[in-house]
Amino acid sequence: MGEVIRLTGSGHYAETVPVLDDQGHMVSTEVERDMGVDIAMKWGNGFDTTMRSFVNIIATPKGGTHIQGFERAITKAFNEVLRSTKTLKNSEADVIKDDIMEGLTAVVTVRMSEPQFEGQTKEVLGTAAATRIVSAVVADEMKAFFATTKRIDKANGRLILEKVVAASRTRISARAHKDLQRRKNALENSSLPTKLSDCRSEDVSRTELFIVEGESALGTTKAARNSEFQAILPIRGKILNVQKASLSQMLDNTECASIIQVIGAGSGRSFELDEARYGRIILMSDADVDGAHIRCLLLTLLYRYMRPLIDAGRVFAAIPPLHRIEVMGSGGKKGDFHYTYSDDEMKKVLGDLTKAGKKWKEPLQRYKGLGEMDAHQLRDTTMDPDHRTLRRVTVADAEAADAMFELLMGNDVAPRKEFISTAEIDRDRIDA
C-alpha cells in the first residue's frame, strides 16, 4: 500500500553509572547519552503483522522499551489524525493498537551506547529512556507525514487511515455480533430459571433486572414493569448467607445459582463484566426490616462473587414507599395522595396537612410488602424510570454490609458477643 515510510530522529538521556575516581573508589556519576531512532514501515492489504526490532545490530525478537514507545505513540498519533480529519466519526470509539498493526510490516532500530537488556539473552531492551525517545520521534514524524503536501504521500496517508478505520469497524462489528449471539444463546438456554420473566430488548445500555423479594409480589411486579426492557427474577425469602458458606455451597443454593445464571457473567474470578446480560441490577424488597435484611444478603452475594457490577455502578436498590396518605377532598370526595418512605417523613407530611387545614383518610395505608400495592402504584412509585427513585450501591455500602454480616453472622463468636453486650439496641425495630 504505497511507499515505505521512514521515521528518523534522536534524543538525549541521562544515565547514572558507576566509575572509579582518582583514589580508586567506585562512585556514581551521571552520564549524558545520545540515542538515534530509525523506523521503516509499510502497510499491505493483508491482515498479518510483521515486526522486527534492533538495538544497534542486535536483534530484539521479544521487543522491549523501544517497541513500547513505538506502539504507544503510533496509537495516539493515529487517533489524533483520525479525529482531526473526520475520518473517524465523533460517535465512534478510538482505534486500538491492533487496528493499526493489521497488515503492517515494520522495522524499529535504535542506536545507543551501553544498552541495558533484560536477562542474559539480550532479546528484550530494558533501557527506560528508549520508551520516551522513540515515542517522541514517532509522534513528530507521524504528524509531519500526515501533514505533508506531497500528492503521493497524501494519497498513501489517506489509504492507510481508511484501512485502519475499516479494521476498527470490522473488529467492533464482530464483537457486537458475538455479543448478540451470546445473548441469544443465553436467552434460549434451558438452564435459565423458568421463573425469570425476561425483557424483549437486547440493548444492555437499557435493560434492567429486578431481583424481587417473594413470589407473592411477582404478579403485581410483572404487571407494573415495562416488558420491553425490564426483567423480573423473584427469589424465595432470605437467600443463603454467603458470609458463612463455601463456594460450592453457594453454587448449590437454588436462589444464588439463579441470580448468577440470569446475570450471565459468571462469578468470582471468572466474572466478566462485559458478559452481563443487563445494564442495571435492581434489588427490590419490602420497605421494612425483613426487606432490609434480604437486601443485605443480596448485596453480600454481589459483593463477594460479582463485585465488578458494584465497582461499575450498575447495582441499585429500589426505594418503595412505606405509606400512602389519601387527602380528603371537598364534600368528602377523594383528593390527592402522598407517598412517604419513612415514619419521619409520614409525620412531617401529616403535620404539613394539619397546618393547611386538610384531612386525610384513616387509617393510613401502610405497605407491609410489595404485593400490597396495585400494579399502577408499584409502577408509579418504584419501577417507572420517569418517577422512581433508585439508590446506587457503592463499594462503601457493600463493604459496610460485608463487615456487618461478618460481625453478626460470621464464624467468629467473640466480636459478635461483644457487639451485642455493648451496642445500644433500638427495640422498636425488633420483630415481635
Short mmCIF file of C-alpha atoms in Angstrom, two decimals:
data_model
loop_
_atom_site.label_atom_id
_atom_site.label_comp_id
_atom_site.label_asym_id
_atom_site.label_seq_id
_atom_site.Cartn_x
_atom_site.Cartn_y
_atom_site.Cartn_z
CA MET A 1 0.00 0.00 0.00
CA GLY A 2 2.14 2.85 -1.26
CA GLU A 3 5.77 3.53 -0.39
CA VAL A 4 7.85 2.68 2.64
CA ILE A 5 7.52 5.32 5.37
CA ARG A 6 10.73 6.33 7.17
CA LEU A 7 10.70 7.85 10.64
CA THR A 8 14.04 9.13 11.92
CA GLY A 9 15.14 11.19 14.86
CA SER A 10 17.20 11.25 18.02
CA GLY A 11 17.12 12.19 21.66
CA HIS A 12 19.25 12.55 24.75
CA TYR A 13 19.02 10.95 28.14
CA ALA A 14 20.97 10.87 31.39
CA GLU A 15 22.15 7.65 32.97
CA THR A 16 23.83 7.04 36.31
CA VAL A 17 26.81 4.70 36.03
CA PRO A 18 29.50 3.51 38.48
CA VAL A 19 33.06 4.75 37.76
CA LEU A 20 36.40 4.73 39.57
CA ASP A 21 37.56 8.06 40.99
CA ASP A 22 41.20 9.18 41.32
CA GLN A 23 41.57 7.24 44.58
CA GLY A 24 40.27 4.05 43.00
CA HIS A 25 36.89 4.18 44.74
CA MET A 26 33.68 3.28 42.94
CA VAL A 27 31.33 6.28 42.73
CA SER A 28 28.11 7.01 40.84
CA THR A 29 28.31 9.53 38.03
CA GLU A 30 25.61 10.87 35.73
CA VAL A 31 26.45 10.47 32.06
CA GLU A 32 24.70 12.12 29.09
CA ARG A 33 23.99 9.72 26.25
CA ASP A 34 22.52 10.04 22.76
CA MET A 35 20.01 7.73 21.12
CA GLY A 36 19.19 7.55 17.43
CA VAL A 37 15.90 6.20 16.13
CA ASP A 38 15.29 4.77 12.65
CA ILE A 39 11.97 3.18 11.74
CA ALA A 40 10.79 1.82 8.39
CA MET A 41 7.20 0.70 7.92
CA LYS A 42 4.72 -0.17 5.22
CA TRP A 43 1.08 -1.25 5.24
CA GLY A 44 -0.14 -4.01 2.96
CA ASN A 45 -3.57 -5.35 2.07
CA GLY A 46 -3.19 -8.41 4.30
CA PHE A 47 -4.00 -8.87 7.97
CA ASP A 48 -0.76 -10.19 9.46
CA THR A 49 1.69 -8.01 11.36
CA THR A 50 5.45 -8.39 10.93
CA MET A 51 7.61 -6.55 13.46
CA ARG A 52 11.39 -6.62 13.72
CA SER A 53 13.38 -4.62 16.23
CA PHE A 54 17.08 -3.99 16.79
CA VAL A 55 19.40 -2.26 19.22
CA ASN A 56 22.47 -1.30 17.21
CA ILE A 57 22.95 -4.56 15.27
CA ILE A 58 21.50 -6.80 17.98
CA ALA A 59 18.07 -8.25 17.22
CA THR A 60 15.49 -7.98 20.00
CA PRO A 61 12.86 -10.56 18.99
CA LYS A 62 10.88 -10.05 22.17
CA GLY A 63 10.78 -6.25 21.88
CA GLY A 64 11.33 -4.06 24.89
CA THR A 65 11.10 -0.39 25.78
CA HIS A 66 11.70 0.81 22.20
CA ILE A 67 8.71 -1.19 20.94
CA GLN A 68 6.59 0.06 23.84
CA GLY A 69 7.37 3.65 22.82
CA PHE A 70 6.59 2.91 19.17
CA GLU A 71 3.22 1.27 19.86
CA ARG A 72 2.13 3.89 22.37
CA ALA A 73 2.97 6.85 20.11
CA ILE A 74 1.60 5.43 16.87
CA THR A 75 -1.74 4.62 18.52
CA LYS A 76 -2.04 8.15 19.90
CA ALA A 77 -0.93 9.73 16.62
CA PHE A 78 -3.47 7.82 14.55
CA ASN A 79 -6.35 8.71 16.86
CA GLU A 80 -5.43 12.39 16.75
CA VAL A 81 -5.24 12.41 12.94
CA LEU A 82 -8.42 10.38 12.53
CA ARG A 83 -10.31 12.84 14.72
CA SER A 84 -8.87 15.98 13.11
CA THR A 85 -9.57 14.72 9.57
CA LYS A 86 -13.07 13.44 10.48
CA THR A 87 -12.13 10.03 9.07
CA LEU A 88 -13.42 8.62 12.35
CA LYS A 89 -16.88 9.79 13.37
CA ASN A 90 -17.34 11.51 16.71
CA SER A 91 -19.69 8.75 17.80
CA GLU A 92 -17.11 6.05 17.10
CA ALA A 93 -14.63 4.74 19.66
CA ASP A 94 -10.89 5.33 19.32
CA VAL A 95 -8.94 2.83 17.27
CA ILE A 96 -6.69 0.48 19.20
CA LYS A 97 -3.19 -0.82 18.57
CA ASP A 98 -4.42 -4.00 16.85
CA ASP A 99 -6.37 -1.95 14.28
CA ILE A 100 -3.23 -0.02 13.35
CA MET A 101 -0.95 -3.05 13.29
CA GLU A 102 -3.16 -5.01 10.89
CA GLY A 103 -1.21 -5.53 7.66
CA LEU A 104 1.83 -3.60 8.96
CA THR A 105 5.44 -4.56 8.31
CA ALA A 106 7.84 -2.51 10.41
CA VAL A 107 11.48 -2.43 11.46
CA VAL A 108 12.35 -0.42 14.57
CA THR A 109 16.02 0.29 15.24
CA VAL A 110 17.64 2.33 17.99
CA ARG A 111 21.33 3.21 18.15
CA MET A 112 22.85 3.84 21.54
CA SER A 113 25.86 3.15 23.69
CA GLU A 114 25.72 0.80 26.67
CA PRO A 115 22.17 -0.54 26.15
CA GLN A 116 20.57 -2.33 29.08
CA PHE A 117 18.94 -5.68 28.34
CA GLU A 118 16.60 -7.83 30.39
CA GLY A 119 18.07 -11.27 31.04
CA GLN A 120 21.18 -12.85 29.56
CA THR A 121 19.96 -13.46 26.01
CA LYS A 122 19.60 -9.77 25.03
CA GLU A 123 16.19 -10.41 23.49
CA VAL A 124 14.44 -7.57 25.34
CA LEU A 125 15.68 -3.97 25.60
CA GLY A 126 15.32 -2.63 29.13
CA THR A 127 16.65 0.94 28.85
CA ALA A 128 13.75 3.04 30.16
CA ALA A 129 14.66 6.17 28.20
CA ALA A 130 14.00 4.36 24.92
CA THR A 131 10.25 4.49 25.51
CA ARG A 132 10.23 8.28 25.81
CA ILE A 133 12.65 8.99 22.95
CA VAL A 134 11.09 6.58 20.44
CA SER A 135 7.63 7.83 21.38
CA ALA A 136 8.65 11.46 20.77
CA VAL A 137 10.25 10.66 17.40
CA VAL A 138 7.22 8.68 16.21
CA ALA A 139 4.81 11.42 17.32
CA ASP A 140 6.72 14.17 15.49
CA GLU A 141 7.39 12.17 12.34
CA MET A 142 3.84 10.81 12.00
CA LYS A 143 2.43 14.30 12.44
CA ALA A 144 4.73 15.55 9.69
CA PHE A 145 3.83 12.63 7.41
CA PHE A 146 0.08 13.20 7.60
CA ALA A 147 0.55 16.97 7.22
CA THR A 148 2.62 16.62 4.03
CA THR A 149 1.59 18.42 0.86
CA LYS A 150 3.13 15.83 -1.45
CA ARG A 151 0.39 14.28 -3.55
CA ILE A 152 1.77 10.72 -3.36
CA ASP A 153 2.27 10.83 0.41
CA LYS A 154 -1.17 12.38 0.96
CA ALA A 155 -2.84 9.65 -1.09
CA ASN A 156 -0.85 6.98 0.75
CA GLY A 157 -1.76 8.51 4.11
CA ARG A 158 -5.44 8.60 3.22
CA LEU A 159 -5.40 4.92 2.24
CA ILE A 160 -3.67 3.99 5.50
CA LEU A 161 -6.21 5.92 7.58
CA GLU A 162 -9.11 4.30 5.75
CA LYS A 163 -7.58 0.85 6.25
CA VAL A 164 -7.17 1.42 9.99
CA VAL A 165 -10.74 2.68 10.37
CA ALA A 166 -12.03 -0.30 8.37
CA ALA A 167 -10.13 -2.66 10.68
CA SER A 168 -11.60 -0.92 13.73
CA ARG A 169 -15.16 -1.11 12.40
CA THR A 170 -14.75 -4.76 11.46
CA ARG A 171 -13.46 -5.57 14.96
CA ILE A 172 -16.32 -3.72 16.65
CA SER A 173 -18.89 -5.29 14.32
CA ALA A 174 -17.52 -8.77 15.02
CA ARG A 175 -17.65 -8.11 18.76
CA ALA A 176 -21.24 -6.85 18.50
CA HIS A 177 -22.23 -9.94 16.53
CA LYS A 178 -20.55 -12.16 19.10
CA ASP A 179 -22.32 -10.38 21.95
CA LEU A 180 -25.65 -10.66 20.17
CA GLN A 181 -25.12 -14.36 19.56
CA ARG A 182 -24.05 -14.88 23.17
CA ARG A 183 -27.14 -13.12 24.47
CA LYS A 184 -29.36 -15.07 22.08
CA ASN A 185 -27.83 -18.33 23.24
CA ALA A 186 -28.22 -17.29 26.88
CA LEU A 187 -31.87 -16.41 26.37
CA GLU A 188 -32.53 -19.73 24.65
CA ASN A 189 -30.58 -21.70 27.24
CA SER A 190 -32.94 -24.07 29.03
CA SER A 191 -30.86 -23.76 32.18
CA LEU A 192 -32.20 -20.26 32.77
CA PRO A 193 -34.74 -20.35 35.63
CA THR A 194 -38.30 -20.72 34.39
CA LYS A 195 -39.43 -18.15 36.94
CA LEU A 196 -37.43 -15.45 35.13
CA SER A 197 -39.70 -13.03 33.27
CA ASP A 198 -37.22 -11.69 30.75
CA CYS A 199 -37.42 -8.50 28.74
CA ARG A 200 -37.58 -8.23 24.96
CA SER A 201 -34.75 -5.76 24.43
CA GLU A 202 -31.19 -6.96 23.92
CA ASP A 203 -29.68 -3.49 24.44
CA VAL A 204 -27.59 -3.79 27.60
CA SER A 205 -27.48 0.01 27.95
CA ARG A 206 -31.27 -0.07 28.58
CA THR A 207 -32.08 -3.41 30.17
CA GLU A 208 -32.79 -3.80 33.88
CA LEU A 209 -33.06 -6.89 36.07
CA PHE A 210 -35.29 -6.52 39.13
CA ILE A 211 -34.47 -9.10 41.79
CA VAL A 212 -37.75 -9.16 43.70
CA GLU A 213 -38.35 -10.44 47.21
CA GLY A 214 -41.04 -13.11 47.37
CA GLU A 215 -43.08 -14.76 44.67
CA SER A 216 -46.29 -13.28 46.13
CA ALA A 217 -45.34 -9.93 44.59
CA LEU A 218 -44.46 -11.46 41.22
CA GLY A 219 -47.87 -10.95 39.61
CA THR A 220 -48.06 -7.29 40.60
CA THR A 221 -44.45 -6.67 39.62
CA LYS A 222 -44.90 -8.26 36.19
CA ALA A 223 -47.98 -6.13 35.58
CA ALA A 224 -46.15 -2.98 36.70
CA ARG A 225 -42.99 -3.44 34.63
CA ASN A 226 -42.19 -2.32 31.11
CA SER A 227 -41.56 -5.70 29.49
CA GLU A 228 -39.57 -4.06 26.71
CA PHE A 229 -36.51 -3.53 28.93
CA GLN A 230 -37.37 -4.67 32.49
CA ALA A 231 -36.84 -8.30 33.54
CA ILE A 232 -38.13 -9.80 36.80
CA LEU A 233 -36.49 -12.52 38.88
CA PRO A 234 -38.35 -13.45 42.10
CA ILE A 235 -36.46 -15.05 44.98
CA ARG A 236 -37.90 -17.06 47.82
CA GLY A 237 -37.43 -15.39 51.16
CA LYS A 238 -33.97 -14.89 52.58
CA ILE A 239 -31.24 -16.30 50.35
CA LEU A 240 -28.20 -18.18 51.60
CA ASN A 241 -25.87 -16.22 53.85
CA VAL A 242 -22.74 -16.50 51.70
CA GLN A 243 -20.69 -14.99 54.52
CA LYS A 244 -20.60 -18.42 56.19
CA ALA A 245 -20.94 -20.59 53.09
CA SER A 246 -18.29 -22.12 50.87
CA LEU A 247 -18.18 -21.53 47.13
CA SER A 248 -19.66 -24.96 46.43
CA GLN A 249 -22.47 -24.32 48.93
CA MET A 250 -23.22 -21.01 47.26
CA LEU A 251 -23.38 -22.58 43.81
CA ASP A 252 -25.59 -25.40 45.13
CA ASN A 253 -28.08 -22.90 46.53
CA THR A 254 -31.02 -22.54 44.13
CA GLU A 255 -31.58 -18.81 44.64
CA CYS A 256 -27.88 -17.86 44.40
CA ALA A 257 -27.41 -20.06 41.33
CA SER A 258 -30.48 -18.49 39.70
CA ILE A 259 -29.11 -14.99 40.16
CA ILE A 260 -25.72 -15.95 38.72
CA GLN A 261 -27.30 -17.77 35.77
CA VAL A 262 -29.64 -14.91 34.92
CA ILE A 263 -26.96 -12.20 35.09
CA GLY A 264 -24.91 -14.46 32.84
CA ALA A 265 -21.40 -13.19 33.57
CA GLY A 266 -20.02 -15.92 35.82
CA SER A 267 -18.87 -15.46 39.40
CA GLY A 268 -15.73 -14.89 41.44
CA ARG A 269 -12.50 -14.65 39.49
CA SER A 270 -14.21 -15.81 36.30
CA PHE A 271 -16.72 -12.95 36.39
CA GLU A 272 -16.66 -10.91 33.14
CA LEU A 273 -18.46 -7.58 33.39
CA ASP A 274 -18.86 -7.28 29.62
CA GLU A 275 -20.83 -10.54 29.60
CA ALA A 276 -23.56 -9.26 31.94
CA ARG A 277 -26.95 -9.51 30.24
CA TYR A 278 -28.39 -6.43 31.94
CA GLY A 279 -27.18 -2.87 32.33
CA ARG A 280 -28.71 -2.43 35.77
CA ILE A 281 -29.28 -4.87 38.61
CA ILE A 282 -32.02 -3.50 40.89
CA LEU A 283 -32.71 -5.03 44.30
CA MET A 284 -36.39 -4.60 45.15
CA SER A 285 -37.58 -5.70 48.58
CA ASP A 286 -40.19 -4.65 51.11
CA ALA A 287 -39.70 -1.35 52.92
CA ASP A 288 -39.35 -2.99 56.34
CA VAL A 289 -36.69 -4.67 58.48
CA ASP A 290 -37.06 -8.01 56.71
CA GLY A 291 -36.70 -6.27 53.36
CA ALA A 292 -33.53 -4.56 54.53
CA HIS A 293 -32.18 -7.92 55.73
CA ILE A 294 -32.81 -9.52 52.33
CA ARG A 295 -31.20 -6.54 50.61
CA CYS A 296 -28.09 -7.02 52.73
CA LEU A 297 -27.97 -10.73 51.89
CA LEU A 298 -28.23 -9.96 48.17
CA LEU A 299 -25.65 -7.22 48.49
CA THR A 300 -23.24 -9.59 50.22
CA LEU A 301 -23.66 -12.12 47.40
CA LEU A 302 -22.97 -9.47 44.75
CA TYR A 303 -20.01 -8.06 46.69
CA ARG A 304 -18.41 -11.46 47.26
CA TYR A 305 -18.95 -13.01 43.83
CA MET A 306 -19.89 -10.26 41.33
CA ARG A 307 -18.12 -7.19 42.68
CA PRO A 308 -17.28 -5.63 39.26
CA LEU A 309 -21.00 -4.87 38.93
CA ILE A 310 -20.79 -2.72 42.06
CA ASP A 311 -17.48 -1.16 41.02
CA ALA A 312 -19.07 -0.17 37.69
CA GLY A 313 -22.05 1.46 39.43
CA ARG A 314 -24.55 -0.99 37.95
CA VAL A 315 -26.22 -2.19 41.16
CA PHE A 316 -29.14 -0.24 42.62
CA ALA A 317 -31.65 -0.54 45.44
CA ALA A 318 -35.25 0.33 44.63
CA ILE A 319 -36.99 2.53 47.18
CA PRO A 320 -40.66 1.52 47.58
CA PRO A 321 -42.94 3.69 49.71
CA LEU A 322 -43.92 2.73 53.24
CA HIS A 323 -47.19 4.70 53.47
CA ARG A 324 -49.90 6.11 51.24
CA ILE A 325 -51.73 9.16 52.57
CA GLU A 326 -55.04 9.89 50.85
CA VAL A 327 -56.12 13.50 51.35
CA MET A 328 -59.86 14.16 51.67
CA GLY A 329 -61.26 16.47 49.03
CA SER A 330 -64.12 18.91 49.40
CA GLY A 331 -67.53 17.39 50.07
CA GLY A 332 -65.99 14.14 51.20
CA LYS A 333 -64.63 13.46 47.74
CA LYS A 334 -61.26 11.90 47.14
CA GLY A 335 -58.40 14.32 46.95
CA ASP A 336 -54.77 13.88 46.04
CA PHE A 337 -52.44 11.49 47.80
CA HIS A 338 -48.88 11.38 49.07
CA TYR A 339 -46.39 8.53 49.29
CA THR A 340 -43.92 8.59 52.16
CA TYR A 341 -40.84 6.46 52.58
CA SER A 342 -40.22 6.56 56.34
CA ASP A 343 -42.11 7.18 59.57
CA ASP A 344 -40.41 10.55 59.99
CA GLU A 345 -41.45 11.64 56.50
CA MET A 346 -45.01 10.48 57.20
CA LYS A 347 -45.16 12.58 60.39
CA LYS A 348 -43.86 15.62 58.53
CA VAL A 349 -46.44 15.27 55.74
CA LEU A 350 -49.26 14.85 58.26
CA GLY A 351 -48.02 17.91 60.13
CA ASP A 352 -48.00 19.96 56.94
CA LEU A 353 -51.52 18.79 56.06
CA THR A 354 -52.74 19.72 59.55
CA LYS A 355 -51.29 23.22 59.23
CA ALA A 356 -53.02 23.56 55.87
CA GLY A 357 -56.34 22.56 57.42
CA LYS A 358 -56.62 19.39 55.38
CA LYS A 359 -57.86 15.99 56.50
CA TRP A 360 -56.88 12.56 55.37
CA LYS A 361 -58.45 9.15 55.23
CA GLU A 362 -57.98 6.98 58.29
CA PRO A 363 -56.43 4.55 58.83
CA LEU A 364 -53.35 5.36 56.79
CA GLN A 365 -52.37 2.70 54.32
CA ARG A 366 -49.10 1.12 55.38
CA TYR A 367 -47.49 -1.23 52.91
CA LYS A 368 -46.20 -4.33 54.63
CA GLY A 369 -44.98 -5.76 51.34
CA LEU A 370 -44.67 -5.09 47.64
CA GLY A 371 -47.64 -7.38 47.00
CA GLU A 372 -49.97 -4.98 48.82
CA MET A 373 -49.56 -2.36 46.09
CA ASP A 374 -51.64 -2.20 42.97
CA ALA A 375 -49.68 -2.53 39.75
CA HIS A 376 -50.09 1.14 38.86
CA GLN A 377 -48.95 2.18 42.35
CA LEU A 378 -45.85 -0.01 42.14
CA ARG A 379 -45.09 1.25 38.64
CA ASP A 380 -45.51 4.93 39.54
CA THR A 381 -43.53 4.81 42.78
CA THR A 382 -40.85 2.18 42.29
CA MET A 383 -40.40 0.96 38.70
CA ASP A 384 -41.12 3.74 36.20
CA PRO A 385 -37.76 5.41 35.32
CA ASP A 386 -39.53 8.77 34.99
CA HIS A 387 -40.90 8.78 38.55
CA ARG A 388 -39.00 6.29 40.70
CA THR A 389 -36.05 6.85 42.99
CA LEU A 390 -33.09 4.45 42.87
CA ARG A 391 -30.17 4.35 45.26
CA ARG A 392 -26.91 3.37 43.59
CA VAL A 393 -24.99 0.85 45.67
CA THR A 394 -21.36 1.87 46.19
CA VAL A 395 -18.35 -0.15 47.23
CA ALA A 396 -18.58 1.56 50.62
CA ASP A 397 -22.16 0.28 51.02
CA ALA A 398 -21.08 -3.22 50.05
CA GLU A 399 -18.07 -3.15 52.36
CA ALA A 400 -20.26 -1.96 55.24
CA ALA A 401 -22.77 -4.74 54.59
CA ASP A 402 -19.96 -7.28 54.28
CA ALA A 403 -18.37 -6.13 57.54
CA MET A 404 -21.70 -6.17 59.39
CA PHE A 405 -22.53 -9.65 58.15
CA GLU A 406 -19.10 -10.87 59.15
CA LEU A 407 -19.75 -9.44 62.62
CA LEU A 408 -23.32 -10.68 63.04
CA MET A 409 -23.31 -13.90 61.03
CA GLY A 410 -19.67 -14.92 60.67
CA ASN A 411 -17.96 -17.83 62.39
CA ASP A 412 -16.10 -15.72 64.98
CA VAL A 413 -18.31 -15.58 68.09
CA ALA A 414 -16.28 -13.23 70.33
CA PRO A 415 -16.76 -9.98 68.32
CA ARG A 416 -20.49 -10.72 67.97
CA LYS A 417 -20.87 -11.29 71.71
CA GLU A 418 -19.08 -8.02 72.45
CA PHE A 419 -21.26 -6.14 69.96
CA ILE A 420 -24.49 -7.48 71.46
CA SER A 421 -23.41 -6.71 75.02
CA THR A 422 -22.22 -3.16 74.31
CA ALA A 423 -24.43 -1.93 71.46
CA GLU A 424 -27.47 0.24 72.06
CA ILE A 425 -30.38 -1.70 70.58
CA ASP A 426 -33.47 0.01 69.15
CA ARG A 427 -36.16 -2.34 70.45
CA ASP A 428 -38.80 -0.77 68.21
CA ARG A 429 -37.03 -2.34 65.22
CA ILE A 430 -37.01 -5.86 66.66
CA ASP A 431 -39.61 -8.12 65.05
CA ALA A 432 -42.07 -9.40 67.63
#
